[in-house]
Short mmCIF file of C-alpha atoms in Angstrom, two decimals:
data_model
loop_
_atom_site.label_atom_id
_atom_site.label_comp_id
_atom_site.label_asym_id
_atom_site.label_seq_id
_atom_site.Cartn_x
_atom_site.Cartn_y
_atom_site.Cartn_z
CA MET A 1403 -38.77 66.65 21.51
CA ASN A 1404 -36.59 70.15 19.90
CA GLY A 1405 -37.95 73.33 18.90
CA LEU A 1406 -36.70 71.80 15.32
CA GLN A 1407 -39.29 68.88 15.17
CA GLU A 1408 -41.59 70.95 16.68
CA SER A 1409 -43.10 72.39 13.06
CA PRO A 1410 -43.55 70.09 10.32
CA ARG A 1411 -40.51 70.80 8.07
CA ALA A 1412 -43.07 68.92 4.40
CA ARG A 1413 -44.85 73.20 3.86
CA GLY A 1414 -45.31 74.78 1.87
CA GLY A 1415 -44.91 73.26 -1.42
CA ARG A 1416 -41.17 71.82 -0.78
CA ALA A 1417 -40.11 69.57 1.39
CA PRO A 1418 -36.13 68.55 3.09
CA ASP A 1419 -33.82 67.50 0.20
CA VAL A 1420 -32.25 64.37 2.69
CA PHE A 1421 -28.75 64.51 0.63
CA VAL A 1422 -28.00 68.39 1.54
CA ARG A 1423 -27.81 69.69 4.60
CA GLY A 1424 -30.16 72.44 4.76
CA GLY A 1425 -31.35 71.87 1.27
CA TRP A 1426 -34.98 71.23 0.02
CA GLN A 1427 -36.63 69.65 -2.68
CA PRO A 1428 -39.89 70.88 -4.39
CA MET A 1429 -42.99 68.69 -3.15
CA ARG A 1430 -46.73 69.49 -5.08
CA GLU A 1431 -49.97 69.99 -2.17
CA HIS A 1432 -53.36 68.99 -2.37
CA ALA A 1433 -56.04 70.44 -1.06
CA LEU A 1434 -57.80 69.40 2.10
CA ASP A 1435 -61.50 69.54 0.26
CA ARG A 1436 -60.32 68.33 -2.43
CA PRO A 1437 -59.95 64.00 -2.54
CA VAL A 1438 -56.69 62.80 -3.33
CA ASP A 1439 -56.70 59.34 -4.88
CA PHE A 1440 -54.48 57.62 -2.18
CA ALA A 1441 -53.58 58.92 1.54
CA ILE A 1442 -51.69 56.88 2.92
CA VAL A 1443 -51.44 56.42 6.94
CA GLY A 1444 -47.49 56.01 8.35
CA ALA A 1445 -44.73 56.73 5.92
CA GLY A 1446 -42.85 53.89 6.40
CA ALA A 1447 -41.11 50.64 4.66
CA GLY A 1448 -44.89 49.96 3.60
CA GLY A 1449 -46.59 53.60 2.69
CA ALA A 1450 -43.51 55.44 1.48
CA THR A 1451 -42.81 52.49 -0.84
CA LEU A 1452 -46.03 52.33 -2.07
CA ALA A 1453 -46.52 56.81 -1.91
CA CYS A 1454 -43.67 56.08 -4.65
CA GLN A 1455 -44.65 53.73 -6.35
CA LEU A 1456 -48.13 55.14 -6.93
CA ALA A 1457 -46.87 58.44 -7.45
CA ARG A 1458 -44.38 57.55 -10.55
CA GLN A 1459 -47.92 56.01 -12.16
CA GLY A 1460 -49.60 59.49 -11.94
CA ARG A 1461 -51.68 59.08 -8.85
CA THR A 1462 -52.53 62.01 -7.09
CA VAL A 1463 -51.46 60.74 -3.38
CA VAL A 1464 -51.25 62.24 0.78
CA CYS A 1465 -48.92 60.39 2.93
CA PHE A 1466 -49.51 60.76 6.25
CA ASP A 1467 -46.44 59.83 9.03
CA ALA A 1468 -47.15 61.27 13.12
CA GLY A 1469 -42.83 62.24 13.09
CA PRO A 1470 -40.22 64.33 11.87
CA TYR A 1471 -39.10 64.42 8.58
CA TRP A 1472 -35.47 63.73 9.47
CA ARG A 1473 -32.82 65.35 7.94
CA PRO A 1474 -29.63 62.47 8.47
CA LEU A 1475 -26.82 64.90 7.67
CA GLU A 1476 -28.36 67.29 10.69
CA ASP A 1477 -30.26 65.60 13.53
CA PHE A 1478 -28.38 61.99 13.82
CA ALA A 1479 -25.44 61.87 15.97
CA SER A 1480 -23.40 59.21 17.27
CA ASP A 1481 -25.19 59.89 20.82
CA GLU A 1482 -27.09 56.51 22.04
CA ILE A 1483 -29.24 58.74 24.22
CA GLU A 1484 -29.39 61.70 21.80
CA GLN A 1485 -30.93 59.89 19.09
CA GLN A 1486 -34.07 57.58 21.31
CA LYS A 1487 -35.47 61.17 19.26
CA LEU A 1488 -36.03 58.07 16.55
CA TYR A 1489 -38.72 55.77 18.58
CA TRP A 1490 -42.03 55.94 19.24
CA THR A 1491 -41.71 55.34 23.05
CA ASP A 1492 -45.29 56.77 23.47
CA ASP A 1493 -47.13 54.69 26.02
CA ARG A 1494 -48.67 51.56 24.81
CA LEU A 1495 -51.69 49.71 26.51
CA THR A 1496 -52.03 45.57 25.90
CA GLY A 1497 -54.17 43.31 27.80
CA GLY A 1498 -55.76 39.89 27.23
CA ASP A 1499 -54.70 36.59 29.71
CA ASP A 1500 -50.97 37.16 28.78
CA PRO A 1501 -50.47 40.97 28.02
CA ILE A 1502 -46.97 41.29 26.52
CA ALA A 1503 -44.77 44.96 27.44
CA LEU A 1504 -43.66 46.78 24.40
CA GLY A 1505 -39.90 47.86 24.33
CA GLY A 1506 -39.26 51.31 23.22
CA ASN A 1507 -38.21 50.86 19.63
CA ASN A 1508 -41.30 49.25 18.47
CA CYS A 1509 -42.40 51.75 16.05
CA GLY A 1510 -40.86 54.16 14.39
CA ARG A 1511 -42.08 57.54 14.48
CA GLY A 1512 -40.78 60.26 11.57
CA VAL A 1513 -40.74 59.92 8.08
CA GLY A 1514 -39.08 56.45 6.80
CA GLY A 1515 -40.65 54.75 10.36
CA SER A 1516 -38.36 52.10 11.47
CA THR A 1517 -36.43 51.85 8.67
CA VAL A 1518 -34.39 54.35 10.01
CA HIS A 1519 -33.14 52.69 12.86
CA PHE A 1520 -33.15 49.08 12.16
CA SER A 1521 -30.43 46.94 11.66
CA MET A 1522 -30.42 46.62 7.60
CA ILE A 1523 -30.79 42.86 7.54
CA SER A 1524 -32.75 41.54 4.39
CA LEU A 1525 -33.23 38.31 4.49
CA ARG A 1526 -35.73 36.14 2.72
CA PHE A 1527 -38.21 33.99 3.81
CA ARG A 1528 -37.38 30.39 3.65
CA PRO A 1529 -40.15 28.42 0.59
CA GLU A 1530 -40.58 25.69 2.83
CA TRP A 1531 -42.84 28.31 5.45
CA PHE A 1532 -45.19 29.63 2.72
CA ARG A 1533 -46.68 26.03 1.82
CA CYS A 1534 -46.03 25.24 5.78
CA ARG A 1535 -48.86 22.18 6.30
CA SER A 1536 -48.18 20.60 2.66
CA ALA A 1537 -44.44 20.39 2.75
CA LEU A 1538 -43.86 20.50 6.33
CA GLY A 1539 -47.48 19.00 8.40
CA TYR A 1540 -47.75 21.74 10.70
CA GLY A 1541 -48.80 25.50 10.25
CA PHE A 1542 -50.45 26.92 7.86
CA ASP A 1543 -50.66 27.19 3.58
CA TRP A 1544 -50.03 30.36 2.51
CA PRO A 1545 -52.39 32.11 -0.70
CA ILE A 1546 -49.44 32.67 -2.05
CA THR A 1547 -46.10 30.77 -3.22
CA TYR A 1548 -42.41 31.61 -2.96
CA GLU A 1549 -42.33 32.05 -6.62
CA GLU A 1550 -44.97 33.74 -6.73
CA ILE A 1551 -43.35 36.60 -4.40
CA GLU A 1552 -39.49 35.91 -5.69
CA PRO A 1553 -40.02 38.62 -7.80
CA TYR A 1554 -40.37 40.99 -5.91
CA TYR A 1555 -37.61 39.78 -3.23
CA ALA A 1556 -35.39 40.51 -6.11
CA ALA A 1557 -37.50 44.06 -7.04
CA ALA A 1558 -36.95 45.05 -3.39
CA GLU A 1559 -32.77 43.90 -3.16
CA ARG A 1560 -32.07 46.06 -6.29
CA ALA A 1561 -33.85 48.65 -4.43
CA LEU A 1562 -31.97 48.93 -1.80
CA CYS A 1563 -28.88 48.28 -3.37
CA VAL A 1564 -28.35 45.36 -0.97
CA SER A 1565 -25.00 43.67 -0.08
CA GLY A 1566 -24.21 40.38 0.19
CA PRO A 1567 -22.20 37.36 -0.91
CA VAL A 1568 -21.94 36.50 -3.80
CA ARG A 1569 -23.38 32.90 -3.61
CA TYR A 1570 -26.08 32.74 -0.43
CA PRO A 1571 -25.33 28.85 1.13
CA TRP A 1572 -28.90 28.43 1.84
CA GLY A 1573 -31.86 28.43 -0.44
CA PRO A 1574 -32.90 28.14 -4.00
CA SER A 1575 -30.05 29.93 -6.12
CA ARG A 1576 -31.10 33.48 -6.58
CA GLY A 1577 -27.84 35.40 -7.85
CA ALA A 1578 -24.83 37.89 -6.97
CA TYR A 1579 -26.63 40.91 -4.55
CA PRO A 1580 -26.70 44.06 -6.52
CA TYR A 1581 -23.50 45.42 -4.39
CA ARG A 1582 -20.83 43.32 -2.68
CA ALA A 1583 -20.81 42.19 0.54
CA HIS A 1584 -19.26 44.31 3.52
CA PRO A 1585 -15.98 43.06 5.32
CA LEU A 1586 -16.46 41.36 8.50
CA ASN A 1587 -15.94 42.84 12.20
CA GLY A 1588 -14.98 41.35 14.74
CA PRO A 1589 -17.61 39.48 16.19
CA ALA A 1590 -18.75 38.72 13.06
CA GLU A 1591 -15.30 37.06 13.08
CA LEU A 1592 -15.98 35.35 15.60
CA LEU A 1593 -19.86 33.52 14.54
CA ALA A 1594 -17.73 32.39 11.48
CA ARG A 1595 -15.41 30.98 13.70
CA GLY A 1596 -17.74 28.74 15.17
CA ALA A 1597 -20.09 28.21 12.82
CA GLU A 1598 -16.15 26.49 10.76
CA ARG A 1599 -15.93 24.39 14.11
CA LEU A 1600 -19.31 23.41 14.02
CA GLY A 1601 -19.01 22.04 10.44
CA VAL A 1602 -22.52 24.47 9.86
CA ALA A 1603 -22.49 27.09 6.56
CA TRP A 1604 -22.26 30.91 7.81
CA ALA A 1605 -22.33 33.80 4.94
CA SER A 1606 -22.44 37.59 5.47
CA THR A 1607 -25.56 38.97 5.75
CA PRO A 1608 -27.34 40.79 3.23
CA LEU A 1609 -27.65 44.48 5.02
CA ALA A 1610 -29.55 47.52 3.34
CA THR A 1611 -26.07 49.41 3.46
CA VAL A 1612 -24.64 50.22 1.12
CA SER A 1613 -21.11 48.94 0.01
CA ALA A 1614 -20.23 51.33 -2.64
CA PRO A 1615 -21.11 54.60 -3.80
CA ARG A 1616 -24.71 54.93 -5.16
CA GLY A 1617 -25.43 58.25 -5.92
CA ARG A 1618 -25.83 60.88 -3.71
CA SER A 1619 -25.03 57.35 -0.72
CA PRO A 1620 -22.02 57.27 0.23
CA PRO A 1621 -20.93 53.63 0.90
CA CYS A 1622 -20.83 52.64 4.68
CA VAL A 1623 -18.12 53.60 7.28
CA TYR A 1624 -18.73 51.33 10.42
CA ARG A 1625 -18.86 54.22 12.62
CA GLY A 1626 -21.82 51.38 13.80
CA PHE A 1627 -24.58 53.43 14.99
CA CYS A 1628 -26.49 51.98 12.80
CA ASN A 1629 -29.68 51.09 14.87
CA PHE A 1630 -30.04 55.12 16.34
CA GLY A 1631 -29.76 56.73 12.40
CA CYS A 1632 -27.55 56.54 9.63
CA SER A 1633 -26.17 59.94 10.16
CA THR A 1634 -23.88 59.54 6.49
CA ASN A 1635 -27.40 57.73 4.02
CA ALA A 1636 -25.02 55.21 3.21
CA LYS A 1637 -28.46 53.20 4.97
CA GLN A 1638 -31.08 52.31 2.47
CA SER A 1639 -34.05 53.52 4.51
CA ALA A 1640 -37.53 54.47 3.26
CA LEU A 1641 -36.98 57.63 4.11
CA VAL A 1642 -33.54 57.18 1.95
CA VAL A 1643 -35.09 55.36 -1.35
CA TRP A 1644 -38.68 56.14 -1.07
CA ALA A 1645 -39.95 58.87 0.16
CA HIS A 1646 -37.50 61.11 -1.36
CA ASP A 1647 -38.49 59.81 -4.92
CA ALA A 1648 -41.89 59.50 -4.26
CA VAL A 1649 -42.47 63.61 -3.34
CA LYS A 1650 -40.00 63.84 -7.02
CA ALA A 1651 -42.55 61.76 -8.38
CA GLY A 1652 -45.86 63.92 -6.97
CA ALA A 1653 -46.31 62.76 -4.11
CA GLU A 1654 -47.29 65.19 -1.27
CA ILE A 1655 -45.93 63.77 2.53
CA ARG A 1656 -46.95 65.70 5.73
CA ASP A 1657 -44.64 65.08 8.73
CA LEU A 1658 -46.05 65.53 12.41
CA ALA A 1659 -49.55 64.68 11.12
CA MET A 1660 -51.06 61.68 13.40
CA VAL A 1661 -54.39 60.31 11.64
CA GLY A 1662 -56.89 59.61 14.58
CA ARG A 1663 -59.16 58.11 12.03
CA ILE A 1664 -60.49 57.41 8.94
CA GLU A 1665 -64.12 58.54 7.64
CA THR A 1666 -66.44 56.29 5.69
CA SER A 1667 -69.70 57.09 4.15
CA ALA A 1668 -72.84 57.36 6.02
CA ASP A 1669 -74.01 53.85 4.81
CA GLY A 1670 -70.36 52.26 5.84
CA ALA A 1671 -69.93 51.10 2.49
CA ARG A 1672 -66.50 53.48 1.40
CA VAL A 1673 -63.95 55.26 2.79
CA THR A 1674 -63.99 59.32 2.44
CA GLY A 1675 -60.76 60.43 3.76
CA VAL A 1676 -59.22 60.41 7.23
CA HIS A 1677 -58.94 62.54 10.10
CA PHE A 1678 -55.72 63.89 11.05
CA HIS A 1679 -53.92 65.72 14.12
CA ARG A 1680 -51.02 68.93 12.76
CA GLU A 1681 -50.09 71.92 14.78
CA GLY A 1682 -52.95 71.69 17.23
CA VAL A 1683 -55.57 71.30 14.95
CA TRP A 1684 -57.97 68.98 13.23
CA HIS A 1685 -58.22 68.44 9.86
CA PHE A 1686 -59.97 66.21 7.25
CA GLN A 1687 -58.61 65.53 3.94
CA ARG A 1688 -61.12 63.85 1.34
CA ALA A 1689 -59.14 60.44 -0.24
CA ARG A 1690 -61.40 57.86 -3.05
CA HIS A 1691 -58.49 55.04 -1.36
CA VAL A 1692 -56.81 55.24 2.64
CA VAL A 1693 -53.59 52.44 3.42
CA VAL A 1694 -53.30 52.19 6.69
CA ALA A 1695 -49.20 51.42 6.74
CA GLY A 1696 -48.75 51.67 10.76
CA TYR A 1697 -46.96 48.52 11.42
CA ALA A 1698 -48.30 45.95 13.80
CA ILE A 1699 -49.17 48.70 16.47
CA GLU A 1700 -51.01 51.99 15.36
CA THR A 1701 -52.66 50.17 12.69
CA PRO A 1702 -54.51 47.95 14.35
CA ARG A 1703 -55.66 50.97 16.68
CA LEU A 1704 -56.28 53.33 13.51
CA LEU A 1705 -58.81 50.63 12.19
CA LEU A 1706 -60.59 50.61 15.97
CA ALA A 1707 -60.61 53.72 16.75
CA SER A 1708 -63.34 54.37 13.40
CA ALA A 1709 -65.44 52.45 14.54
CA THR A 1710 -69.22 53.03 13.14
CA ALA A 1711 -72.50 52.42 13.24
CA ARG A 1712 -71.66 49.76 10.33
CA HIS A 1713 -68.63 48.63 11.56
CA PRO A 1714 -69.40 48.91 15.51
CA HIS A 1715 -66.48 46.23 16.41
CA GLY A 1716 -63.48 49.09 13.81
CA LEU A 1717 -62.55 48.43 9.96
CA ALA A 1718 -62.39 45.18 8.29
CA ASN A 1719 -63.25 43.85 11.24
CA GLY A 1720 -64.79 40.90 9.90
CA SER A 1721 -63.29 38.87 11.58
CA GLY A 1722 -63.01 40.45 14.86
CA LEU A 1723 -59.54 39.41 15.15
CA VAL A 1724 -57.90 42.83 14.72
CA GLY A 1725 -55.15 44.04 17.72
CA THR A 1726 -55.06 40.37 18.93
CA HIS A 1727 -52.45 37.64 18.90
CA LEU A 1728 -49.79 40.23 18.46
CA THR A 1729 -46.90 38.54 18.61
CA THR A 1730 -43.51 40.43 19.17
CA HIS A 1731 -40.36 39.84 16.93
CA ALA A 1732 -37.96 37.62 19.65
CA GLY A 1733 -34.13 38.25 19.34
CA PRO A 1734 -33.02 36.76 22.25
CA GLY A 1735 -28.57 37.96 22.65
CA ILE A 1736 -26.20 35.92 24.35
CA TRP A 1737 -22.26 37.74 25.42
CA ALA A 1738 -19.39 36.75 26.30
CA THR A 1739 -15.82 37.85 26.41
CA PHE A 1740 -12.79 37.26 24.51
CA ASP A 1741 -8.74 37.67 24.98
CA GLU A 1742 -8.48 39.05 21.94
CA ASP A 1743 -9.16 42.66 20.72
CA VAL A 1744 -12.81 41.87 19.46
CA ARG A 1745 -13.76 45.98 18.97
CA TRP A 1746 -17.66 44.55 18.54
CA TYR A 1747 -18.88 48.38 18.23
CA LYS A 1748 -17.01 48.46 14.82
CA GLY A 1749 -19.59 48.26 11.73
CA PRO A 1750 -23.45 47.14 11.58
CA PRO A 1751 -24.68 45.45 13.89
CA ASN A 1752 -25.34 41.93 12.44
CA MET A 1753 -22.26 40.92 9.55
CA ALA A 1754 -22.45 37.14 9.51
CA VAL A 1755 -25.66 35.07 9.69
CA CYS A 1756 -26.00 31.37 10.17
CA GLU A 1757 -29.24 29.81 9.09
CA HIS A 1758 -28.55 26.19 9.55
CA TRP A 1759 -30.77 25.64 11.71
CA ASN A 1760 -33.66 27.31 9.98
CA TYR A 1761 -33.24 25.40 6.54
CA VAL A 1762 -32.96 21.92 8.00
CA ASP A 1763 -35.14 19.78 10.07
CA GLU A 1764 -33.14 16.69 10.67
CA GLY A 1765 -32.80 16.23 14.64
CA LYS A 1766 -34.64 18.74 15.54
CA ASP A 1767 -37.85 18.26 18.07
CA PHE A 1768 -39.78 21.53 17.06
CA HIS A 1769 -41.44 23.51 14.35
CA GLY A 1770 -39.69 26.35 12.67
CA GLY A 1771 -36.34 27.55 13.02
CA TYR A 1772 -33.47 30.50 14.07
CA ALA A 1773 -31.61 32.09 12.38
CA PHE A 1774 -28.10 32.86 14.39
CA MET A 1775 -25.88 36.57 13.60
CA SER A 1776 -23.22 38.19 14.95
CA GLN A 1777 -24.00 41.60 17.26
CA GLY A 1778 -21.88 44.00 19.10
CA PRO A 1779 -23.27 46.22 21.82
CA LEU A 1780 -22.38 50.02 21.51
CA PRO A 1781 -21.06 51.37 24.55
CA ARG A 1782 -24.19 52.53 26.40
CA GLY A 1783 -25.91 49.30 25.94
CA ARG A 1784 -22.47 47.05 27.29
CA ARG A 1785 -22.28 49.28 30.25
CA SER A 1786 -25.91 48.14 31.14
CA TRP A 1787 -25.05 44.63 31.14
CA ARG A 1788 -22.06 45.00 32.52
CA LEU A 1789 -23.85 46.73 35.62
CA ARG A 1790 -26.37 44.24 35.74
CA ALA A 1791 -23.47 41.56 35.83
CA ALA A 1792 -21.76 43.17 38.77
CA CYS A 1793 -24.94 43.69 40.38
CA GLY A 1794 -25.92 39.73 40.03
CA ALA A 1795 -29.51 40.69 38.57
CA PRO A 1796 -30.55 37.54 37.13
CA THR A 1797 -30.69 37.32 33.01
CA CYS A 1798 -34.04 37.80 31.00
CA ALA A 1799 -35.49 34.05 31.29
CA ALA A 1800 -34.07 33.98 34.87
CA ARG A 1801 -36.84 37.32 35.51
CA CYS A 1802 -39.09 35.72 33.22
CA SER A 1803 -39.56 32.16 35.70
CA THR A 1804 -40.94 34.45 38.45
CA THR A 1805 -43.61 36.54 36.59
CA THR A 1806 -46.70 35.84 34.88
CA ALA A 1807 -46.98 38.50 32.37
CA ARG A 1808 -44.28 39.10 29.86
CA PRO A 1809 -42.13 41.76 31.10
CA ALA A 1810 -40.68 44.51 28.48
CA MET A 1811 -37.12 42.88 28.21
CA CYS A 1812 -38.46 39.28 27.83
CA PRO A 1813 -38.46 37.55 24.50
CA LEU A 1814 -39.00 34.37 25.54
CA PRO A 1815 -42.82 32.99 25.47
CA ARG A 1816 -43.65 31.61 28.26
CA SER A 1817 -43.56 28.37 27.54
CA SER A 1818 -39.94 29.01 27.50
CA ARG A 1819 -39.18 30.20 30.98
CA ALA A 1820 -36.38 28.93 32.97
CA PRO A 1821 -36.65 27.89 35.44
CA ALA A 1822 -35.87 29.61 39.15
CA THR A 1823 -32.39 28.10 39.62
CA ALA A 1824 -30.56 26.93 37.02
CA SER A 1825 -29.80 23.75 38.43
CA SER A 1826 -33.45 22.65 39.01
CA SER A 1827 -34.19 21.64 34.97
CA PRO A 1828 -31.15 20.34 33.18
CA THR A 1829 -33.15 20.63 29.98
CA ARG A 1830 -33.57 24.16 29.68
CA SER A 1831 -30.26 25.91 29.29
CA THR A 1832 -31.17 29.06 29.52
CA PRO A 1833 -28.49 31.99 29.48
CA SER A 1834 -28.55 32.23 32.96
CA ALA A 1835 -27.85 28.65 33.33
CA CYS A 1836 -24.88 28.95 31.32
CA ALA A 1837 -23.71 32.28 32.62
CA SER A 1838 -23.78 30.34 36.16
CA ARG A 1839 -21.48 27.39 34.86
CA ALA A 1840 -18.85 30.28 34.18
CA SER A 1841 -15.22 30.42 36.38
CA SER A 1842 -15.75 33.63 39.15
CA SER A 1843 -11.75 33.93 38.55
CA ALA A 1844 -12.10 34.76 34.72
CA THR A 1845 -11.52 37.98 34.11
CA PRO A 1846 -13.45 39.91 31.72
CA THR A 1847 -11.91 41.09 28.62
CA THR A 1848 -13.34 42.05 25.01
CA THR A 1849 -17.47 41.53 24.64
CA ALA A 1850 -18.64 39.60 21.65
CA GLY A 1851 -21.92 39.78 20.80
CA CYS A 1852 -25.52 37.35 27.19
CA SER A 1853 -24.25 39.49 30.53
CA ALA A 1854 -20.90 36.68 32.19
CA THR A 1855 -17.73 36.42 32.32
CA ARG A 1856 -15.37 33.92 29.78
CA SER A 1857 -15.47 30.39 31.13
CA THR A 1858 -13.69 26.90 29.48
CA SER A 1859 -16.51 25.66 30.46
CA TRP A 1860 -18.69 27.30 28.31
CA ALA A 1861 -17.13 24.90 25.65
CA ALA A 1862 -18.95 22.51 27.35
CA CYS A 1863 -22.28 24.23 24.57
CA SER A 1864 -20.18 24.17 21.63
CA ARG A 1865 -22.52 20.71 20.11
CA PRO A 1866 -26.22 20.84 21.62
CA SER A 1867 -26.59 18.23 24.49
CA ALA A 1868 -29.25 15.21 24.29
CA ALA A 1869 -30.90 17.42 27.43
CA ALA A 1870 -30.50 20.77 26.19
CA THR A 1871 -32.11 19.19 22.55
CA ARG A 1872 -35.06 17.59 24.29
CA GLY A 1873 -36.05 21.19 25.71
CA PRO A 1874 -38.18 24.10 24.28
CA ALA A 1875 -36.80 25.39 20.93
CA SER A 1876 -35.49 28.77 22.61
CA THR A 1877 -33.04 26.20 25.33
CA ARG A 1878 -31.57 25.10 21.86
CA ALA A 1879 -31.08 28.57 20.83
CA THR A 1880 -29.22 29.29 23.91
CA CYS A 1881 -26.91 26.34 23.04
CA TRP A 1882 -26.21 26.68 19.83
CA ALA A 1883 -25.73 30.10 19.94
CA LEU A 1884 -23.17 30.02 22.69
CA ALA A 1885 -20.99 26.49 20.44
CA ALA A 1886 -21.18 29.79 17.88
CA TRP A 1887 -18.56 31.79 20.37
CA VAL A 1888 -16.59 29.48 22.80
CA ALA A 1889 -14.27 29.26 20.11
CA ARG A 1890 -10.90 31.13 21.30
CA PRO A 1891 -8.13 30.53 19.43
CA SER A 1892 -4.26 32.24 20.48
CA ARG A 1893 -2.99 33.50 17.48
CA ALA A 1894 -3.47 37.52 16.62
CA TRP A 1895 -5.53 38.90 14.30
CA SER A 1896 -4.31 39.94 11.00
CA THR A 1897 -3.66 42.88 9.79
CA PRO A 1898 -6.49 44.27 8.01
CA THR A 1899 -7.20 44.79 4.35
CA ALA A 1900 -9.63 46.45 2.20
CA ALA A 1901 -12.34 44.18 0.31
CA ALA A 1902 -10.78 42.91 -3.22
CA GLY A 1903 -11.78 44.98 -6.21
CA SER A 1904 -13.94 48.11 -6.24
CA CYS A 1905 -16.80 46.77 -8.86
CA PRO A 1906 -19.93 46.68 -6.24
CA THR A 1907 -20.39 42.76 -6.97
CA SER A 1908 -16.79 41.80 -7.11
CA GLY A 1909 -14.80 40.50 -3.73
CA SER A 1910 -15.51 37.27 -2.06
CA ALA A 1911 -17.30 36.87 1.76
CA THR A 1912 -15.02 33.90 1.94
CA ALA A 1913 -12.12 35.49 1.78
CA ARG A 1914 -10.39 35.62 4.88
CA SER A 1915 -7.81 37.48 4.00
CA SER A 1916 -10.11 40.19 2.70
CA ARG A 1917 -13.36 40.21 5.14
CA ARG A 1918 -11.83 42.12 8.73
CA ALA A 1919 -13.59 45.45 8.43
CA ALA A 1920 -11.15 48.44 9.64
CA ALA A 1921 -10.38 48.92 12.62
#
């Protein structure tokens, strides 16, 4: 932590103005010994949003975050190493029969939370997932329906000015997104081309970064460092959209304030406030209500750490399930090389999406589904996998076959782990299995979106084989994702052109002549 971030910025009746270099905005402050209506733990996607809405209703609100109050225009650099400061990399301990080794960016640290470094992907849940048991025959029905939550989806998309296609090809009709879709970058063009060859639909990914000016947020300039903090404020993160307006509406945000315990009344019937650590000292803020919005890691930690005689297993844990059944986000990646210049590093990382195997159930022998997206690594990430490939390191799936606990880099459940050698199980065609078929004489050229050289033998994956479709779900994901990347036309790319029209909702994501992001 550098010196600039070691002391709180939100103090003395003011908080940073994220839209102005060195700027400030007035901030209401609350006394520790006077109970506020709401103490909110976490200033990310949930906490900052709620703080803003409650403050607008005239409630007294204090929102705590363990990390700094970022100034995007000054703190965020186009540097993968420097921007590691965004991630909460403190040790996390997990246990049980199958402990999960957590990665470095499972939590956001700072006002805005993980929305500061998320990929801005703004997809809706498939409606049938809300009634899995009654509609699809597996899982459980939710206590709410898609129809009940749909207005909130729409409200969130408007608040974040999501940029997306005029018509999204999956799910119920929803009208156009608030802002027009972004022009596609090279990896997105490749996914679109592969999807079209397979005869399945694709679309521009709905993204929470503006494609046209919005207030003091300029349109995206496609610098490609979205997962490392947006230095222009085009990304509509909770820091830019909600935290800033929460302060304006009367909420107080306390940065670098780590909440360690929720206090309850003597009889354990009600909360009375929170203990928090700031500037080397423990303090107690009285509150009538406490909201815990610390994501899947910090929320259970705080509830369990707040155990009392009345609640010996932690707060809100009558079921005994708090802190159990942790599931991380599964996002296996497959990389390939192409003859043409892809420029994978330009633009947001996921600019095209195919949800065909998420919405279509025919032909599946597994429950659930997948959304496939284009992706391109930045230089440091690309170099790391190239080095692993050059050294003959096994892929993640192959590495999983030799360990009992999932390693940090492995996104696959144990049932999907590959055999030690690719040839020992033809029904488990994993990234390592496909890579092992690559021609040793193939010359790596330009990367787009598992670490292996280009090979014509990958064309065999252009459709799922009978053996592949008998394997576990992530096995089929591998072959289908490869299918989206195999097409390599000999023609050169046409000169990029700007998206049509100046209105945020104009233009079409399917216009071939105008969908390529600027080089």
